[in-house]
Coordinates of C-alpha atoms and ligand atoms in Angstrom, one line a residue:
Chain A
M1 CA 106.9 128.0 130.7
I2 CA 108.3 125.3 133.0
R3 CA 108.5 126.1 136.7
L4 CA 109.8 123.8 139.4
E5 CA 109.1 125.2 142.9
N6 CA 110.9 123.7 145.9
V7 CA 110.6 120.2 144.3
A8 CA 111.7 117.0 146.0
Y9 CA 111.7 113.5 144.6
N10 CA 112.4 110.0 145.8
Y11 CA 111.9 106.6 144.2
G12 CA 110.7 105.1 147.5
G13 CA 114.0 105.2 149.4
G14 CA 115.6 108.4 150.6
A15 CA 115.0 111.7 148.8
L16 CA 117.1 111.9 145.6
F17 CA 117.0 115.7 145.8
T18 CA 115.1 118.4 147.7
G19 CA 114.3 122.1 147.4
V20 CA 114.9 122.2 143.7
S21 CA 113.6 125.3 142.0
L22 CA 114.1 125.9 138.3
H23 CA 112.4 128.3 135.8
L24 CA 112.7 127.7 132.1
E25 CA 111.6 130.8 130.3
P26 CA 111.4 131.4 126.5
G27 CA 114.9 131.9 125.0
S28 CA 116.7 130.5 128.1
F29 CA 119.5 128.0 127.8
H30 CA 120.4 125.7 130.7
F31 CA 122.9 122.9 131.2
L32 CA 122.4 120.4 133.9
T33 CA 125.5 118.5 135.2
G34 CA 126.4 116.4 138.1
P35 CA 127.8 113.0 138.9
S36 CA 126.2 109.9 137.5
G37 CA 123.2 108.8 139.6
T38 CA 122.4 112.1 141.3
G39 CA 119.1 112.4 139.5
K40 CA 119.6 114.5 136.4
T41 CA 117.4 112.2 134.3
T42 CA 114.8 112.2 137.1
L43 CA 114.8 116.0 137.2
L44 CA 114.2 116.1 133.5
K45 CA 111.3 113.7 133.8
L46 CA 109.7 116.0 136.2
C47 CA 110.1 118.8 133.6
Y48 CA 108.0 117.0 131.0
G49 CA 105.5 115.4 133.4
E50 CA 106.6 111.8 133.2
L51 CA 107.2 111.8 136.9
L52 CA 105.3 113.9 139.5
P53 CA 107.2 115.5 142.3
T54 CA 107.0 113.9 145.8
S55 CA 106.7 117.4 147.2
G56 CA 106.7 120.9 145.8
R57 CA 105.1 122.0 142.6
V58 CA 105.8 121.6 138.9
Q59 CA 104.0 124.0 136.6
L60 CA 104.0 123.2 132.9
F61 CA 102.7 126.0 130.7
G62 CA 100.7 127.4 133.7
K63 CA 99.2 124.1 134.8
D64 CA 100.2 122.0 137.8
S65 CA 101.6 118.7 136.4
A66 CA 100.0 116.8 139.3
G67 CA 96.5 118.0 138.3
M68 CA 96.6 117.2 134.5
N69 CA 94.4 114.6 132.9
R70 CA 95.8 112.3 130.2
D71 CA 94.7 114.5 127.3
E72 CA 96.3 117.6 128.9
V73 CA 99.5 115.6 129.4
A74 CA 99.4 114.6 125.7
L75 CA 98.9 118.2 124.5
M76 CA 101.6 119.4 126.9
R77 CA 104.1 116.8 125.5
R78 CA 103.6 118.2 122.0
R79 CA 105.0 121.5 123.1
I80 CA 108.1 119.9 124.6
G81 CA 110.7 118.1 122.5
V82 CA 112.6 115.4 124.5
V83 CA 115.7 113.5 123.7
H84 CA 115.5 110.6 126.1
Q85 CA 118.7 109.1 127.5
D86 CA 117.5 105.7 126.2
C87 CA 116.1 107.2 123.0
Q88 CA 112.6 105.5 123.1
F89 CA 111.8 104.5 119.5
L90 CA 109.2 102.3 118.0
D91 CA 111.5 99.6 116.8
H92 CA 109.2 98.4 114.0
L93 CA 109.0 101.8 112.3
S94 CA 111.8 103.2 110.2
V95 CA 114.0 106.0 111.4
A96 CA 112.1 108.5 109.2
E97 CA 108.8 107.3 110.6
N98 CA 110.0 107.6 114.1
V99 CA 111.3 111.1 113.5
V100 CA 107.9 112.3 112.3
L101 CA 106.0 110.3 114.9
P102 CA 105.2 113.4 117.0
L103 CA 103.5 115.0 114.0
T104 CA 101.8 111.8 113.1
V105 CA 100.1 111.3 116.5
A106 CA 99.1 115.0 116.4
G107 CA 97.3 114.4 113.1
R108 CA 99.8 116.6 111.3
A109 CA 101.7 114.1 109.3
N110 CA 100.8 116.0 106.1
E111 CA 103.0 118.9 107.3
V112 CA 106.2 117.0 107.0
G113 CA 107.5 117.7 103.6
Q114 CA 111.0 119.0 103.0
D115 CA 111.6 119.6 106.7
L116 CA 112.2 115.9 107.3
T117 CA 114.9 115.6 104.6
D118 CA 116.6 118.8 105.8
L119 CA 116.6 117.6 109.3
L120 CA 117.8 114.1 108.6
G121 CA 120.5 115.7 106.4
W122 CA 121.6 118.0 109.2
V123 CA 122.0 115.2 111.7
G124 CA 123.6 113.0 109.1
L125 CA 121.0 110.3 108.8
E126 CA 119.7 110.6 105.2
R127 CA 121.2 107.2 104.4
Q128 CA 119.6 105.6 107.5
A129 CA 116.2 107.1 106.9
S130 CA 114.5 103.8 106.0
Q131 CA 116.5 101.6 108.5
L132 CA 115.0 100.4 111.7
P133 CA 116.2 101.9 115.0
P134 CA 117.8 98.7 116.3
E135 CA 120.0 98.7 113.3
L136 CA 121.5 102.1 114.2
S137 CA 124.7 102.8 116.2
G138 CA 124.4 104.5 119.6
G139 CA 125.4 107.9 118.1
E140 CA 123.0 107.5 115.2
R141 CA 120.2 106.7 117.6
Q142 CA 120.9 109.9 119.6
R143 CA 120.9 111.9 116.4
A144 CA 117.6 110.4 115.4
A145 CA 116.2 111.1 118.8
L146 CA 117.2 114.8 118.5
A147 CA 115.7 115.0 115.1
R148 CA 112.4 113.7 116.5
A149 CA 112.5 116.1 119.4
V150 CA 112.9 119.2 117.2
M151 CA 110.5 117.9 114.5
V152 CA 107.4 119.4 116.1
S153 CA 109.2 122.8 116.6
P154 CA 108.5 122.6 120.3
D155 CA 108.5 125.5 122.8
V156 CA 110.9 123.7 125.1
L157 CA 113.7 121.3 124.2
I158 CA 114.9 118.9 126.8
A159 CA 117.8 116.7 126.0
D160 CA 119.3 114.0 128.2
E161 CA 123.0 113.3 127.2
P162 CA 122.3 114.1 123.5
T163 CA 126.0 113.9 122.6
G164 CA 127.1 111.0 124.8
N165 CA 128.0 108.8 121.9
V166 CA 128.9 111.1 119.0
D167 CA 132.3 112.5 118.0
W168 CA 133.3 116.1 118.6
E169 CA 132.5 117.2 115.2
M170 CA 129.0 115.8 115.2
S171 CA 128.4 117.1 118.7
Q172 CA 129.2 120.6 117.4
R173 CA 126.6 120.1 114.6
L174 CA 124.0 119.0 117.1
L175 CA 124.8 121.9 119.4
H176 CA 124.5 124.2 116.5
L177 CA 121.0 122.9 115.9
L178 CA 120.1 123.5 119.6
I179 CA 121.5 127.0 119.5
E180 CA 119.5 127.8 116.4
L181 CA 116.3 126.7 118.1
N182 CA 117.3 128.8 121.2
R183 CA 117.7 131.8 119.0
M184 CA 114.2 131.3 117.7
G185 CA 113.0 131.7 121.3
K186 CA 112.8 128.1 122.5
A187 CA 113.9 127.2 126.0
V188 CA 116.6 124.6 126.0
L189 CA 117.7 122.3 128.8
I190 CA 120.5 119.8 128.3
A191 CA 121.8 117.3 130.8
T192 CA 125.4 116.4 130.1
H193 CA 128.7 115.3 131.5
D194 CA 130.5 116.8 128.5
L195 CA 132.3 119.9 129.8
N196 CA 133.7 120.7 126.4
L197 CA 130.2 120.9 125.0
I198 CA 129.2 123.3 127.7
R199 CA 132.3 125.5 127.0
A200 CA 131.5 125.5 123.3
A201 CA 128.0 126.5 124.0
K202 CA 128.9 129.3 126.4
A203 CA 131.1 130.8 123.7
Q204 CA 128.0 131.2 121.5
V205 CA 125.0 131.8 123.8
Q206 CA 124.1 133.0 127.2
A207 CA 123.9 129.7 129.0
R208 CA 123.4 128.9 132.7
V209 CA 125.0 125.8 134.1
L210 CA 123.4 124.0 137.0
R211 CA 124.9 121.3 139.0
L212 CA 123.0 118.6 140.8
Q213 CA 125.0 117.2 143.6
G214 CA 124.3 116.0 147.1
G215 CA 120.6 116.3 146.6
E216 CA 120.7 120.0 145.8
L217 CA 120.7 122.0 142.6
Q218 CA 123.2 124.8 142.5
S219 CA 124.6 127.2 140.0
A220 CA 128.0 126.0 138.8
G221 CA 130.8 128.5 139.3
A222 CA 132.8 130.4 136.7
E223 CA 135.2 127.5 136.3
L224 CA 133.2 126.5 133.3
Chain B
M1 CA 78.4 108.3 111.0
N2 CA 81.5 110.4 110.5
K3 CA 83.1 108.3 113.2
V4 CA 82.2 105.0 111.4
F5 CA 83.6 106.4 108.2
A6 CA 86.8 107.5 109.9
L7 CA 87.1 104.1 111.5
L8 CA 86.7 102.3 108.1
S9 CA 89.0 104.6 106.1
G10 CA 91.4 104.7 109.0
D11 CA 94.7 106.5 109.5
P12 CA 97.4 104.4 107.9
N13 CA 100.0 106.1 110.0
A14 CA 98.2 105.3 113.2
D15 CA 97.8 101.7 112.0
R16 CA 101.5 101.4 111.4
A17 CA 102.3 102.8 114.8
V18 CA 100.9 99.7 116.4
P19 CA 103.2 96.7 115.5
P20 CA 101.6 93.7 113.8
T21 CA 100.0 91.5 116.4
G22 CA 100.3 88.3 114.5
Y23 CA 99.2 85.7 117.0
T24 CA 96.3 87.6 118.6
A25 CA 95.2 88.8 115.2
R26 CA 94.9 85.3 113.8
L27 CA 93.1 84.2 117.0
T28 CA 90.6 87.0 116.5
V29 CA 90.0 86.0 112.9
F30 CA 89.5 82.4 113.8
T31 CA 87.2 83.1 116.8
A32 CA 85.0 85.4 114.8
G33 CA 84.9 82.9 111.9
A34 CA 84.0 80.0 114.1
M35 CA 81.4 82.0 116.0
A36 CA 79.8 83.3 112.8
F37 CA 79.6 79.7 111.5
L38 CA 77.7 78.7 114.6
A39 CA 75.6 81.8 114.4
V40 CA 74.5 80.8 110.9
F41 CA 73.1 77.5 112.3
A42 CA 71.4 79.1 115.2
L43 CA 69.8 81.6 112.9
S44 CA 68.7 78.9 110.5
L45 CA 67.2 76.9 113.4
T46 CA 65.3 80.0 114.6
L47 CA 64.0 80.9 111.1
A48 CA 63.1 77.2 110.4
T49 CA 61.2 76.9 113.6
N50 CA 59.4 80.1 112.8
R51 CA 58.2 78.7 109.5
L52 CA 57.2 75.4 111.1
A53 CA 55.2 77.1 113.8
D54 CA 53.4 79.2 111.2
R55 CA 52.6 76.2 109.1
W56 CA 51.3 74.2 112.0
S57 CA 49.1 77.0 113.1
S58 CA 47.7 77.8 109.7
E59 CA 47.2 74.2 108.5
L60 CA 45.6 72.9 111.6
A61 CA 43.7 76.0 112.6
R62 CA 41.4 76.0 109.6
T63 CA 39.9 72.6 110.2
A64 CA 38.1 70.7 112.9
T65 CA 36.3 67.4 113.2
L66 CA 33.1 66.4 114.8
R67 CA 32.8 62.7 115.8
I68 CA 29.4 61.2 116.5
S69 CA 29.1 57.9 118.4
A70 CA 25.7 56.6 118.8
P71 CA 23.8 53.3 118.5
A72 CA 23.2 52.4 114.9
D73 CA 19.6 53.3 114.9
Q74 CA 20.2 56.8 116.2
I75 CA 23.2 57.8 114.3
D76 CA 21.4 59.2 111.3
A77 CA 19.2 61.4 113.4
Q78 CA 22.1 62.7 115.4
V79 CA 24.1 63.5 112.2
R80 CA 21.2 65.4 110.9
A81 CA 20.8 67.3 114.2
A82 CA 24.6 68.0 114.2
M83 CA 24.5 69.3 110.7
N84 CA 21.6 71.5 111.7
V85 CA 23.6 73.0 114.6
L86 CA 26.8 73.4 112.4
D87 CA 24.8 75.1 109.6
T88 CA 23.6 77.7 112.0
T89 CA 26.9 78.3 113.8
P90 CA 28.6 81.5 112.8
G91 CA 32.2 81.1 111.7
I92 CA 31.8 77.7 110.0
A93 CA 32.3 77.7 106.3
T94 CA 31.4 74.1 105.4
A95 CA 30.4 71.0 107.2
R96 CA 30.3 67.6 105.5
P97 CA 29.8 64.1 106.8
L98 CA 32.5 61.8 105.5
S99 CA 31.3 59.1 103.2
T100 CA 31.7 55.5 104.1
Q101 CA 34.4 55.2 101.5
E102 CA 36.3 58.1 102.9
Q103 CA 36.1 56.7 106.5
Q104 CA 37.2 53.3 105.1
D105 CA 40.3 55.1 103.5
L106 CA 41.1 56.8 106.8
L107 CA 41.1 53.5 108.7
E108 CA 42.7 51.4 106.1
P109 CA 46.3 52.1 107.1
W110 CA 45.5 50.7 110.6
F111 CA 43.1 47.9 109.9
G112 CA 43.7 46.9 106.3
P113 CA 41.3 47.2 103.3
D114 CA 38.9 44.4 104.2
L115 CA 37.3 46.2 107.2
P116 CA 33.6 45.5 107.3
L117 CA 32.7 49.1 108.2
E118 CA 28.9 48.6 108.1
S119 CA 28.9 45.9 110.8
L120 CA 31.1 47.8 113.2
P121 CA 30.1 50.6 115.5
I122 CA 32.4 53.1 113.9
P123 CA 31.6 56.7 114.8
Q124 CA 30.6 59.0 111.9
L125 CA 33.0 61.9 111.2
I126 CA 31.9 65.4 110.1
E127 CA 34.6 67.5 108.5
I128 CA 34.4 71.2 109.4
T129 CA 36.3 74.1 107.8
E130 CA 36.2 77.5 109.4
T131 CA 35.9 80.9 107.9
D132 CA 38.7 83.4 108.4
V133 CA 37.0 84.6 111.6
G134 CA 36.7 81.1 113.0
F135 CA 34.0 79.7 115.4
D136 CA 33.7 79.7 119.1
P137 CA 34.5 76.1 120.2
I138 CA 33.2 76.5 123.7
G139 CA 29.8 77.8 122.6
L140 CA 29.5 75.1 120.0
R141 CA 30.4 72.4 122.5
A142 CA 27.7 73.7 124.8
R143 CA 25.0 73.6 122.1
L144 CA 26.1 70.2 120.9
Q145 CA 25.9 68.8 124.4
V146 CA 22.3 69.7 124.5
E147 CA 21.2 68.9 121.0
V148 CA 23.5 66.0 119.9
P149 CA 24.6 64.1 123.0
G150 CA 26.8 61.7 121.0
A151 CA 29.0 64.4 119.4
V152 CA 32.6 65.1 120.3
L153 CA 34.2 68.2 118.8
D154 CA 37.9 68.0 118.1
D155 CA 39.2 71.5 117.0
H156 CA 42.8 70.3 117.0
T157 CA 44.0 72.7 119.8
R158 CA 45.0 69.5 121.6
W159 CA 47.5 68.8 118.9
R160 CA 48.4 72.3 117.9
D161 CA 49.1 73.9 121.2
P162 CA 52.0 71.7 122.3
L163 CA 53.5 71.9 118.8
V164 CA 53.3 75.6 118.7
Q165 CA 54.6 75.7 122.2
A166 CA 57.6 73.5 121.3
A167 CA 58.2 75.7 118.3
N168 CA 58.2 78.8 120.4
R169 CA 60.6 77.2 122.9
I170 CA 63.0 76.2 120.1
R171 CA 62.9 79.7 118.7
S172 CA 63.7 81.2 122.1
L173 CA 66.6 78.8 122.4
G174 CA 67.8 79.9 119.0
F175 CA 67.7 83.5 120.2
V176 CA 69.5 82.6 123.4
S177 CA 72.1 80.8 121.4
L178 CA 72.7 83.8 119.2
L179 CA 73.1 86.0 122.2
L180 CA 75.5 83.6 123.8
I181 CA 77.5 83.4 120.6
G182 CA 77.6 87.2 120.5
G183 CA 78.7 87.3 124.1
A184 CA 81.4 84.7 123.7
T185 CA 82.7 86.5 120.6
G186 CA 82.9 89.7 122.6
A187 CA 84.7 87.9 125.5
M188 CA 87.2 86.3 123.3
I189 CA 88.0 89.5 121.4
T190 CA 88.3 91.3 124.6
L191 CA 90.9 88.8 125.8
A192 CA 92.8 89.0 122.5
A193 CA 92.7 92.8 122.5
Q194 CA 93.9 92.9 126.1
S195 CA 96.8 90.6 125.5
A196 CA 97.7 92.6 122.4
L197 CA 97.7 95.8 124.4
A198 CA 99.6 94.3 127.2
A199 CA 102.3 93.0 124.8
N200 CA 102.6 96.5 123.4
G201 CA 103.2 98.4 126.7
Q202 CA 106.5 99.9 125.4
V203 CA 104.8 101.0 122.1
I204 CA 102.1 102.7 124.1
R205 CA 104.7 104.4 126.3
V206 CA 106.6 105.8 123.4
M207 CA 103.5 107.0 121.7
R208 CA 102.5 108.8 124.9
L209 CA 105.9 110.3 125.2
V210 CA 105.6 112.0 121.8
G211 CA 102.1 113.3 122.7
A212 CA 99.6 110.7 121.5
R213 CA 96.2 110.8 123.1
D214 CA 94.6 107.7 124.5
T215 CA 91.9 107.9 121.9
Y216 CA 94.5 107.9 119.1
I217 CA 96.3 104.8 120.5
A218 CA 93.0 103.0 121.2
R219 CA 91.7 103.7 117.7
A220 CA 94.7 101.9 116.1
F221 CA 93.9 98.8 118.1
V222 CA 90.1 99.1 117.8
R223 CA 90.3 99.4 114.0
R224 CA 92.6 96.5 113.7
F225 CA 90.4 94.1 115.8
T226 CA 87.2 95.3 114.3
L227 CA 88.4 94.7 110.7
R228 CA 89.8 91.3 111.7
A229 CA 86.5 90.3 113.4
A230 CA 84.4 91.4 110.4
L231 CA 86.7 89.5 108.1
G232 CA 86.6 86.3 110.1
A233 CA 82.9 86.6 110.6
L234 CA 82.4 87.0 106.8
A235 CA 84.4 83.9 106.1
G236 CA 82.6 81.9 108.8
T237 CA 79.2 83.1 107.6
L238 CA 80.0 82.1 104.0
L239 CA 81.2 78.7 105.1
G240 CA 78.0 78.3 107.2
L241 CA 75.8 79.2 104.3
V242 CA 77.6 76.8 102.0
A243 CA 77.2 74.0 104.6
I244 CA 73.5 74.8 104.9
A245 CA 73.0 75.0 101.1
L246 CA 74.6 71.6 100.8
L247 CA 72.2 70.0 103.4
P248 CA 70.4 67.1 101.7
Q249 CA 67.1 68.3 100.3
G250 CA 64.2 66.1 101.4
D251 CA 60.8 67.2 100.2
T252 CA 58.8 65.0 102.6
A253 CA 56.2 67.3 103.9
G254 CA 56.9 68.5 107.4
G255 CA 60.3 66.8 107.6
F256 CA 61.8 68.9 110.3
L257 CA 65.5 68.3 109.7
T258 CA 65.2 68.9 105.9
G259 CA 63.3 72.1 106.7
L260 CA 66.5 73.5 108.4
G261 CA 67.8 76.2 106.1
F262 CA 66.9 79.5 104.6
K263 CA 64.0 80.3 102.3
G264 CA 63.8 83.3 99.9
A265 CA 64.7 86.5 101.6
G266 CA 65.7 84.5 104.7
W267 CA 69.1 84.0 102.9
L268 CA 69.8 87.7 103.6
W269 CA 69.6 87.4 107.4
P270 CA 73.0 85.7 107.8
F271 CA 74.6 88.7 106.1
L272 CA 73.8 90.6 109.3
I273 CA 76.3 88.4 111.1
P274 CA 79.6 90.1 109.9
P275 CA 78.5 93.6 110.7
F276 CA 77.2 92.5 114.0
A277 CA 80.5 90.8 114.8
A278 CA 82.2 94.0 113.8
I279 CA 80.0 96.0 116.2
V280 CA 80.7 93.5 119.0
A281 CA 84.5 93.6 118.3
F282 CA 84.4 97.4 118.2
F283 CA 82.9 97.9 121.6
A284 CA 84.8 95.0 123.2
T285 CA 88.1 96.3 121.9
R286 CA 87.3 99.9 122.8
A287 CA 86.4 98.9 126.3
A288 CA 89.5 96.8 126.7
A289 CA 91.7 99.5 125.2
F290 CA 90.5 102.3 127.5
R291 CA 90.7 100.0 130.5
T292 CA 94.2 98.9 129.7
L293 CA 95.3 102.4 128.9
G294 CA 93.8 103.6 132.1
N295 CA 95.8 101.1 134.1
L296 CA 99.1 101.9 132.2
S297 CA 100.4 105.1 133.7
Ligands
ATP1 N1 112.5 103.9 138.2 C1 113.4 103.9 139.2 N2 113.1 103.3 140.3 C2 113.9 103.3 141.3 N3 115.1 104.0 141.3 C3 115.4 104.7 140.2 C4 114.6 104.7 139.1 N4 115.2 105.4 138.1 C5 116.3 105.9 138.6 N5 116.5 105.4 139.9 C6 117.6 105.8 140.8 O1 117.6 107.2 141.0 C7 118.9 107.6 140.9 C8 119.1 108.8 139.9 O2 118.8 108.2 138.6 P1 119.0 109.2 137.4 O3 118.7 108.3 136.2 O4 118.1 110.3 137.5 O5 120.5 109.6 137.4 P2 121.3 110.5 136.4 O6 121.8 111.7 137.2 O7 120.6 110.8 135.2 O8 122.5 109.5 136.1 P3 123.4 109.4 134.7 O9 124.3 110.6 134.7 O10 124.1 108.2 134.9 O11 122.4 109.4 133.6 C9 119.8 106.5 140.6 O12 120.5 106.0 141.8 C10 118.9 105.4 140.1 O13 119.3 104.1 140.5
MG2 MG1 120.7 110.2 133.3

C-alpha cells in the first residue's frame, strides 16, 4: 500500500537520509527508532504525502505521491490515520469534534454514533470530550490524536511518538488498540524511542523494528 | 440550483471547522451595508432620471408653436395662410391661434398686466397639437417658408433634446455608479476573505491533514462571507429606503430633487441589492479562497 523506493530527503542542507526503501503491506507492523533528529518524523511525513522525496519514489496506494493533485491527496489522507508528533488539532473545536473531524470533512459525520463514545472510553477521554484541546495535558492530547487517527478506520495507521507522554499502563492500552487494528489487517507504523513499548508489542505481534541512523534505514538486530 | 440550496442550508459541521473570524466578519457586514446604502441612492437617481426623461419627452413632444411676425396689415392674411397650411398637414390634430387675452396672459409675468398689446408689434402665436404619429417638421418648415414668409415653427426639439440628453447622461452615471459600487464591494470582500484565510493557515493545514478537500474548506469560508454580505446589504438597503422615504415631499411640478425616490413598483428594485451583494460576495470569496488555498501548500 505504501512503498518507498530508494528515497532521499533533505531540507535544503545536506541529505537527512538516502537510499531508504520501505514497504508497508496490509497486516504489517513496523517500529521506527533512532536518535532524536535523524529524520523519523520526516520519513513518516513522506509516507502520508506531506513531504515529497528529494529523490527516489514514494507510492501511496499505487500512485506516485509527487504526481497527485490536491483532491487525490485529500482522498489518500482519508485512508491513512496519522498521530502527529505535535498532534495538530483545531483548537476552537472540542476534543470530540476534533476526533470526528476526519469523518466530518469526508461528509460522513452521521456515521459517528456509538463508536465515538467507545473510542473516547478506551483512550480514557470521556470526561474531556467537550473540553478544548489546549486544556488537555500532553498525554491526553496524544490519546485524542490516536482516537482521531483510528476514527476513520484507516488502511494504514502511522503514529509519531504516540506514547511519549503517557504512563506505562496507558501506553499498554494504546498499544492494545493498535494491535487490534493490525489484526484487522491494517498496516501500522510507529516511530518511538520507547524500547519497552517495542518489546511489549513484539510479545504480541510479528513486528519489524527499523532503525534510522547515520542517514540510513536498517533492520534493528535481535537485541530488541 | 442544488448548489445554491446546499450553500444556503449549509453544513453546520463545516461551518464550525472554520473558527469565528470576528473582525473580518464585522468588516464585511459593514462594507456590504454601506455599499448597499449607496446603491439605493444610485438606483433611485437612475430611476428618477428615467421618469424625468420620459415626462420631458412626452409632455413636450405633443405640442409645437408657430410664431408669425409680420407688419400689422399683413398679419391676418398670414395667419389665415398658416392655418390653411396647418389644416392640410398630416399629423397635426389641432391648430389654434391664441386670443389676444391668452397672449396677454403669457406675457404678463414679464411685462406686467398693463401691456398695450394692440399697439405693439407682438407676433401672433398658433398653438399646435400633434396626433400620435406626429408631423414632419422639416417638410412643414419648407411649405411655410414658401406660403407664410413671416412664420417660425418651434417644435420644442431645441428644448427637449438637451434635457433628454442630460437625463440619459445622468442615467448612465447612475449605472456606472452601481457598477462601481458592486466592484468596490467585491474588492473589499475579497480583501476581507483573503485576510480571514491567511489568518487561518493552521486551521486549513489541519483540515487538509485529516483529508479535507479544498472545495470543502473553501465552502465554509464562502458561505460565511456570502451570508454576512447578504445580511449587511439587507440592513443597508432598508436604511437607504427609510432615508429615501423620509425625503421631504415637494409636489412642485418638475421639482428634480423632490422627484428623487421610488414610485410604485419601483420600490421593489432595491430589494435586488441584497441578493446581488450575496452573488458578488460568493464569487469574490470563492476566487479568493481557491487562490489562497492554491498558494498554501
Ligand atoms: N521544516 C524543516 N525545515 C528544516 N529542517 C527541518 C524541518 N523539519 C525538521 N528539520 C530538521 O530535520 C532533522 C530531522 O527532523 P525530524 O523531526 O524528522 O527528526 P526526528 O527523528 O523525528 O526527531 P525526534 O526523535 O526528536 O522527533 C532535524 O535536524 C530537524 O532540525
Ligand atoms: Mg520526530
